[in-house]
Short mmCIF file of C-alpha atoms and ligand atoms in Angstrom, two decimals:
data_model
loop_
_atom_site.label_atom_id
_atom_site.label_comp_id
_atom_site.label_asym_id
_atom_site.label_seq_id
_atom_site.Cartn_x
_atom_site.Cartn_y
_atom_site.Cartn_z
CA MET K 518 13.91 -24.18 -22.89
CA SER K 519 14.79 -24.03 -26.51
CA ILE K 520 14.51 -20.99 -28.69
CA HIS K 521 12.22 -22.40 -31.38
CA THR K 522 9.30 -22.68 -28.96
CA HIS K 523 9.33 -18.88 -28.81
CA SER K 524 7.53 -18.42 -32.06
CA THR K 525 4.42 -20.02 -30.58
CA GLN K 526 4.68 -18.20 -27.26
CA GLU K 527 4.07 -14.63 -26.23
CA PRO K 528 6.83 -13.00 -24.20
CA ILE K 529 5.88 -12.30 -20.58
CA LEU K 530 7.96 -9.12 -20.71
CA ARG K 531 8.36 -6.95 -23.76
CA ALA K 532 10.35 -3.72 -23.90
CA SER K 533 9.88 -2.00 -27.26
CA HIS K 534 12.00 0.87 -28.51
CA VAL K 535 12.91 2.00 -25.01
CA ASP K 536 14.91 5.23 -24.81
CA LYS K 537 16.50 6.74 -21.73
CA PHE K 538 18.47 9.97 -21.67
CA PHE K 539 20.51 11.51 -18.88
CA GLY K 540 21.04 15.09 -20.00
CA GLY K 541 22.94 14.79 -23.27
CA LEU K 542 23.82 11.15 -22.71
CA THR K 543 21.82 8.40 -24.43
CA ALA K 544 21.84 5.53 -21.94
CA LEU K 545 19.25 3.48 -23.88
CA ASP K 546 18.67 3.87 -27.60
CA LYS K 547 15.50 2.17 -28.92
CA VAL K 548 16.06 -0.99 -26.94
CA ASP K 549 13.95 -4.04 -27.79
CA PHE K 550 14.15 -6.73 -25.13
CA GLU K 551 11.90 -9.72 -24.43
CA VAL K 552 11.65 -12.42 -21.82
CA TYR K 553 9.69 -15.58 -22.55
CA PRO K 554 8.02 -17.77 -19.92
CA GLY K 555 10.43 -19.98 -18.00
CA GLU K 556 13.70 -18.79 -19.48
CA VAL K 557 16.86 -17.37 -17.92
CA VAL K 558 18.11 -14.40 -19.91
CA ALA K 559 21.64 -13.10 -19.35
CA LEU K 560 22.00 -9.37 -19.91
CA LEU K 561 25.60 -8.64 -20.79
CA GLY K 562 27.70 -5.66 -21.78
CA ASP K 563 30.72 -3.62 -20.82
CA ASN K 564 30.62 -1.06 -17.98
CA GLY K 565 28.21 1.72 -18.87
CA ALA K 566 26.53 -0.26 -21.68
CA GLY K 567 23.07 0.43 -20.20
CA LYS K 568 22.22 -2.85 -18.43
CA SER K 569 21.27 -1.40 -15.05
CA THR K 570 19.42 1.46 -16.72
CA LEU K 571 17.29 -1.01 -18.68
CA ILE K 572 16.56 -2.97 -15.50
CA LYS K 573 15.66 0.23 -13.67
CA CYS K 574 13.25 1.19 -16.46
CA ILE K 575 11.60 -2.22 -16.14
CA SER K 576 11.43 -2.13 -12.34
CA GLY K 577 9.97 1.38 -12.26
CA VAL K 578 12.98 3.16 -10.77
CA TYR K 579 13.34 5.19 -13.99
CA LYS K 580 10.63 6.26 -16.40
CA PRO K 581 11.56 5.54 -20.00
CA ASP K 582 11.80 8.68 -22.19
CA GLY K 583 10.44 6.71 -25.12
CA GLY K 584 9.02 3.33 -25.99
CA THR K 585 6.83 0.98 -23.96
CA ILE K 586 7.27 -1.88 -21.53
CA THR K 587 4.52 -4.45 -21.18
CA PHE K 588 4.41 -7.24 -18.64
CA ASP K 589 1.87 -10.03 -18.52
CA GLY K 590 -0.14 -8.18 -21.15
CA LYS K 591 -0.28 -4.83 -19.40
CA ASP K 592 1.62 -1.59 -19.86
CA ILE K 593 3.95 -1.05 -16.90
CA SER K 594 6.00 1.77 -18.46
CA HIS K 595 4.75 4.39 -16.04
CA LEU K 596 4.30 2.39 -12.84
CA ALA K 597 6.15 3.18 -9.62
CA PRO K 598 8.47 0.47 -8.22
CA ALA K 599 5.92 -0.76 -5.66
CA ALA K 600 3.29 -1.19 -8.37
CA VAL K 601 5.76 -3.05 -10.60
CA ARG K 602 6.51 -5.36 -7.69
CA ASP K 603 2.80 -5.89 -7.10
CA ALA K 604 2.50 -6.82 -10.77
CA GLY K 605 4.93 -9.67 -10.07
CA ILE K 606 8.43 -8.40 -10.93
CA GLU K 607 10.91 -8.79 -8.09
CA THR K 608 14.26 -7.07 -8.59
CA ILE K 609 17.22 -8.16 -6.51
CA TYR K 610 20.28 -5.98 -6.14
CA GLN K 611 23.42 -6.97 -4.30
CA ASP K 612 23.02 -4.50 -1.45
CA LEU K 613 19.83 -2.65 -2.12
CA ALA K 614 16.21 -3.27 -1.24
CA LEU K 615 16.68 -5.20 1.97
CA ALA K 616 16.44 -3.63 5.41
CA GLU K 617 19.70 -4.15 7.28
CA ASN K 618 18.26 -3.76 10.74
CA LEU K 619 15.27 -6.03 10.38
CA ASP K 620 15.34 -9.79 10.75
CA VAL K 621 14.89 -12.35 7.97
CA GLY K 622 11.14 -12.71 8.50
CA ALA K 623 10.54 -8.97 8.38
CA ASN K 624 12.61 -8.71 5.20
CA VAL K 625 10.59 -11.36 3.39
CA PHE K 626 7.53 -9.29 4.30
CA LEU K 627 9.11 -5.88 3.72
CA GLY K 628 6.42 -3.47 2.57
CA LYS K 629 3.72 -6.11 3.10
CA GLU K 630 3.99 -6.57 6.87
CA LYS K 631 1.55 -8.81 8.67
CA THR K 632 0.05 -7.22 11.76
CA LYS K 633 -1.91 -8.60 14.67
CA ARG K 634 -3.79 -6.89 17.51
CA PHE K 635 -1.98 -6.67 20.81
CA ALA K 636 -4.27 -6.71 23.87
CA GLY K 637 -7.16 -6.85 21.46
CA PHE K 638 -6.74 -3.44 19.84
CA ILE K 639 -3.15 -2.19 19.38
CA PRO K 640 -1.82 -3.20 15.94
CA VAL K 641 1.68 -4.70 16.14
CA THR K 642 3.71 -6.63 13.57
CA ASP K 643 3.20 -10.37 13.85
CA ASP K 644 6.88 -11.36 13.96
CA ASP K 645 6.27 -15.03 14.79
CA TYR K 646 3.95 -15.47 11.84
CA MET K 647 6.36 -13.72 9.48
CA ARG K 648 9.32 -15.78 10.72
CA ALA K 649 7.40 -19.03 10.36
CA GLU K 650 6.31 -18.16 6.83
CA ALA K 651 9.82 -16.92 5.93
CA SER K 652 11.23 -20.18 7.27
CA LYS K 653 9.09 -22.18 4.84
CA ALA K 654 10.31 -20.03 1.95
CA VAL K 655 13.98 -20.28 3.01
CA LYS K 656 13.71 -24.08 3.37
CA ARG K 657 13.01 -24.32 -0.34
CA LEU K 658 16.49 -22.92 -0.94
CA ASP K 659 19.70 -24.73 -0.17
CA ILE K 660 21.06 -22.05 2.13
CA VAL K 661 21.40 -22.34 5.87
CA ILE K 662 20.45 -19.30 7.88
CA PRO K 663 21.19 -20.12 11.52
CA SER K 664 18.33 -18.07 12.93
CA LEU K 665 15.55 -16.21 11.21
CA LYS K 666 15.78 -13.74 14.08
CA GLN K 667 19.15 -12.65 12.69
CA LYS K 668 19.30 -9.12 11.42
CA LEU K 669 20.30 -8.74 7.79
CA VAL K 670 23.52 -6.93 8.75
CA SER K 671 24.81 -10.14 10.30
CA LEU K 672 24.23 -12.26 7.18
CA SER K 673 26.72 -13.04 4.43
CA GLY K 674 26.17 -11.88 0.86
CA GLY K 675 24.91 -15.31 -0.20
CA GLN K 676 22.51 -15.52 2.71
CA ARG K 677 21.16 -12.09 1.81
CA GLN K 678 20.63 -13.20 -1.76
CA ALA K 679 18.74 -16.19 -0.36
CA VAL K 680 16.49 -13.92 1.68
CA ALA K 681 15.76 -11.82 -1.41
CA ILE K 682 15.03 -14.93 -3.46
CA ALA K 683 12.92 -16.41 -0.65
CA ARG K 684 10.95 -13.19 -0.76
CA ALA K 685 10.45 -13.52 -4.50
CA LEU K 686 9.32 -17.15 -4.14
CA TYR K 687 7.03 -16.41 -1.24
CA TRP K 688 5.20 -13.66 -3.08
CA GLN K 689 5.13 -15.79 -6.22
CA ALA K 690 7.07 -13.42 -8.41
CA LYS K 691 6.37 -13.91 -12.11
CA LEU K 692 9.77 -12.52 -13.10
CA VAL K 693 12.94 -12.17 -11.05
CA ILE K 694 15.65 -9.70 -12.04
CA MET K 695 19.13 -10.00 -10.55
CA ASP K 696 21.67 -7.23 -11.14
CA GLU K 697 25.17 -8.59 -10.46
CA PRO K 698 24.01 -11.14 -7.88
CA THR K 699 27.34 -12.90 -7.52
CA ALA K 700 29.71 -9.93 -7.82
CA ALA K 701 30.58 -9.65 -4.13
CA LEU K 702 30.29 -13.33 -3.20
CA GLY K 703 32.77 -16.06 -2.40
CA VAL K 704 32.91 -19.08 -4.70
CA PRO K 705 30.65 -21.42 -2.62
CA GLU K 706 28.01 -18.71 -2.34
CA GLN K 707 28.21 -17.93 -6.05
CA ARG K 708 27.43 -21.61 -6.67
CA LYS K 709 24.40 -21.41 -4.43
CA VAL K 710 23.06 -18.28 -6.07
CA LEU K 711 23.35 -20.01 -9.46
CA ALA K 712 21.55 -23.03 -8.01
CA MET K 713 18.78 -20.69 -6.86
CA VAL K 714 18.50 -19.25 -10.37
CA ARG K 715 17.99 -22.80 -11.67
CA LEU K 716 15.46 -23.48 -8.92
CA LEU K 717 13.47 -20.41 -9.95
CA ARG K 718 13.54 -21.54 -13.56
CA ASP K 719 12.51 -25.08 -12.57
CA GLN K 720 9.52 -23.55 -10.82
CA GLY K 721 8.65 -21.78 -14.03
CA VAL K 722 9.82 -18.32 -12.92
CA PRO K 723 11.78 -16.53 -15.64
CA VAL K 724 14.97 -14.75 -14.56
CA ILE K 725 16.99 -11.87 -15.99
CA ILE K 726 20.55 -12.04 -14.72
CA ILE K 727 23.20 -9.36 -15.19
CA SER K 728 26.73 -10.56 -14.62
CA HIS K 729 30.26 -9.81 -15.74
CA ASN K 730 31.16 -13.41 -14.94
CA MET K 731 31.05 -15.25 -18.27
CA GLN K 732 31.35 -18.67 -16.62
CA ASP K 733 28.32 -18.00 -14.43
CA VAL K 734 26.04 -16.91 -17.21
CA LEU K 735 27.15 -19.64 -19.59
CA GLU K 736 26.12 -22.10 -16.90
CA VAL K 737 22.61 -20.84 -16.25
CA ALA K 738 21.34 -18.75 -19.15
CA ASP K 739 19.08 -19.94 -21.98
CA ARG K 740 19.57 -16.76 -23.95
CA PHE K 741 22.11 -13.94 -24.09
CA VAL K 742 21.39 -10.30 -24.83
CA VAL K 743 24.48 -8.14 -25.23
CA MET K 744 24.27 -4.37 -24.93
CA LEU K 745 26.76 -1.96 -26.46
CA ARG K 746 26.63 1.78 -25.75
CA GLY K 747 22.89 1.81 -25.08
CA LYS K 748 21.90 -0.51 -27.92
CA VAL K 749 21.20 -4.20 -28.22
CA ASN K 750 24.22 -5.59 -30.08
CA ALA K 751 23.33 -9.29 -30.01
CA ASN K 752 20.51 -11.59 -28.96
CA VAL K 753 21.49 -15.25 -29.12
CA PRO K 754 20.17 -18.55 -27.77
CA ARG K 755 22.60 -20.70 -25.85
CA GLU K 756 22.81 -23.29 -28.64
CA GLN K 757 24.45 -20.71 -30.86
CA VAL K 758 26.83 -19.15 -28.40
CA SER K 759 30.43 -19.42 -27.30
CA SER K 760 32.32 -17.32 -24.80
CA GLU K 761 34.54 -16.04 -27.65
CA LYS K 762 31.50 -14.78 -29.56
CA LEU K 763 30.01 -13.18 -26.46
CA ILE K 764 33.26 -11.37 -25.70
CA SER K 765 33.41 -10.13 -29.27
CA TYR K 766 29.84 -8.76 -28.97
CA ILE K 767 30.64 -7.20 -25.60
CA MET K 768 33.81 -5.54 -26.94
CA GLY K 769 31.99 -4.30 -30.02
CA ALA K 770 34.13 -6.22 -32.52
CA GLU K 771 30.94 -7.52 -34.18
CA GLY K 772 27.18 -7.61 -33.71
CA ASP K 773 23.94 -6.04 -34.93
CA ALA K 774 24.59 -2.60 -33.45
CA VAL K 775 28.14 -2.62 -34.84
CA ARG K 776 26.85 -3.53 -38.33
CA ASN K 777 24.30 -0.72 -38.15
CA GLY K 778 26.90 1.71 -36.86
CA VAL K 779 26.92 2.70 -33.20
N1 ATP N 311 21.36 8.43 -12.83
C1 ATP N 311 22.19 8.66 -13.83
N2 ATP N 311 22.54 9.91 -14.18
C2 ATP N 311 23.37 10.15 -15.23
N3 ATP N 311 23.92 9.18 -15.98
C3 ATP N 311 23.62 7.91 -15.66
C4 ATP N 311 22.75 7.58 -14.58
N4 ATP N 311 22.64 6.22 -14.52
C5 ATP N 311 23.40 5.75 -15.51
N5 ATP N 311 24.00 6.75 -16.19
C6 ATP N 311 24.86 6.59 -17.36
O1 ATP N 311 24.19 5.77 -18.30
C7 ATP N 311 25.09 4.86 -18.90
C8 ATP N 311 24.62 3.44 -18.64
O2 ATP N 311 24.81 3.15 -17.26
P1 ATP N 311 24.36 1.78 -16.62
O3 ATP N 311 24.46 1.94 -15.14
O4 ATP N 311 23.07 1.38 -17.17
O5 ATP N 311 25.50 0.79 -17.14
P2 ATP N 311 25.72 -0.75 -16.86
O6 ATP N 311 25.66 -1.46 -18.16
O7 ATP N 311 24.83 -1.21 -15.78
O8 ATP N 311 27.27 -0.76 -16.39
P3 ATP N 311 28.00 -1.63 -15.22
O9 ATP N 311 28.35 -2.93 -15.82
O10 ATP N 311 29.23 -0.81 -14.96
O11 ATP N 311 27.09 -1.72 -14.05
C9 ATP N 311 26.46 5.18 -18.33
O12 ATP N 311 27.14 6.01 -19.23
C10 ATP N 311 26.15 5.88 -17.04
O13 ATP N 311 27.17 6.76 -16.70
MG1 MG N 312 25.14 -1.84 -13.81
#
């Protein structure tokens, strides 16, 4: 989507003046960050810039020390992670948030397990139902998982990403956040994860993607937000960006935060 449609649209996610402190360290300093419907936003920055902290404030893992975060018109600043997920934000980490010893079906339903009555009265998880439903969700993605009975431990990084994304699609996430989704993947799997990001966008689901891989983000992102030492240093649409510029914002050679003195 192009940037000039933004003026007529409300952002689905809006973080305003978000602060986060860890003891004496300012991890986030009055961060303003928006996501508009249907766009892929790349969140960039050097190690320790505050990217994961911002994501964790959005997903409910951390409570912001200042500022507000609204999603879909409601204040989510003080919600716990499960409530944020129920509101429609699915956060995907490389290793986190999936249960290694459960199969694919159970992972798609993690925390929302379907049960049935065994012998008429004993509640048990309905594994066949969950696998069948998970299979439909996985089929929408271009990733082969030999058996949905496979435990997560036996899957590759790319297959795990697919399970997490299948989960997001199945529960009709309204925003998907991916923190370093391709970092530990081989090249073919990186390609597939990027294809899944596009698929989400094509289905109208906005995505925030954190990556140190410039090539990856240049391929999929509609907008680039660069953080520098806890502040937003640049916010640029893809039409106005080059990898040289992005690197210069990341390194702190130029940018809004640099001009205002970080
Ligand atoms: N739980 C914590 N306790 C104390 N300090 C923290 C905590 N989490 C993050 N920090 C600090 O906050 C700053 C921002 O960290 P954050 O993890 O957000 O960086 P990042 O941009 O995600 O970096 P990377 O690219 O290396 O993942 C860093 O200085 C980090 O050391
Ligand atoms: Mg991080």
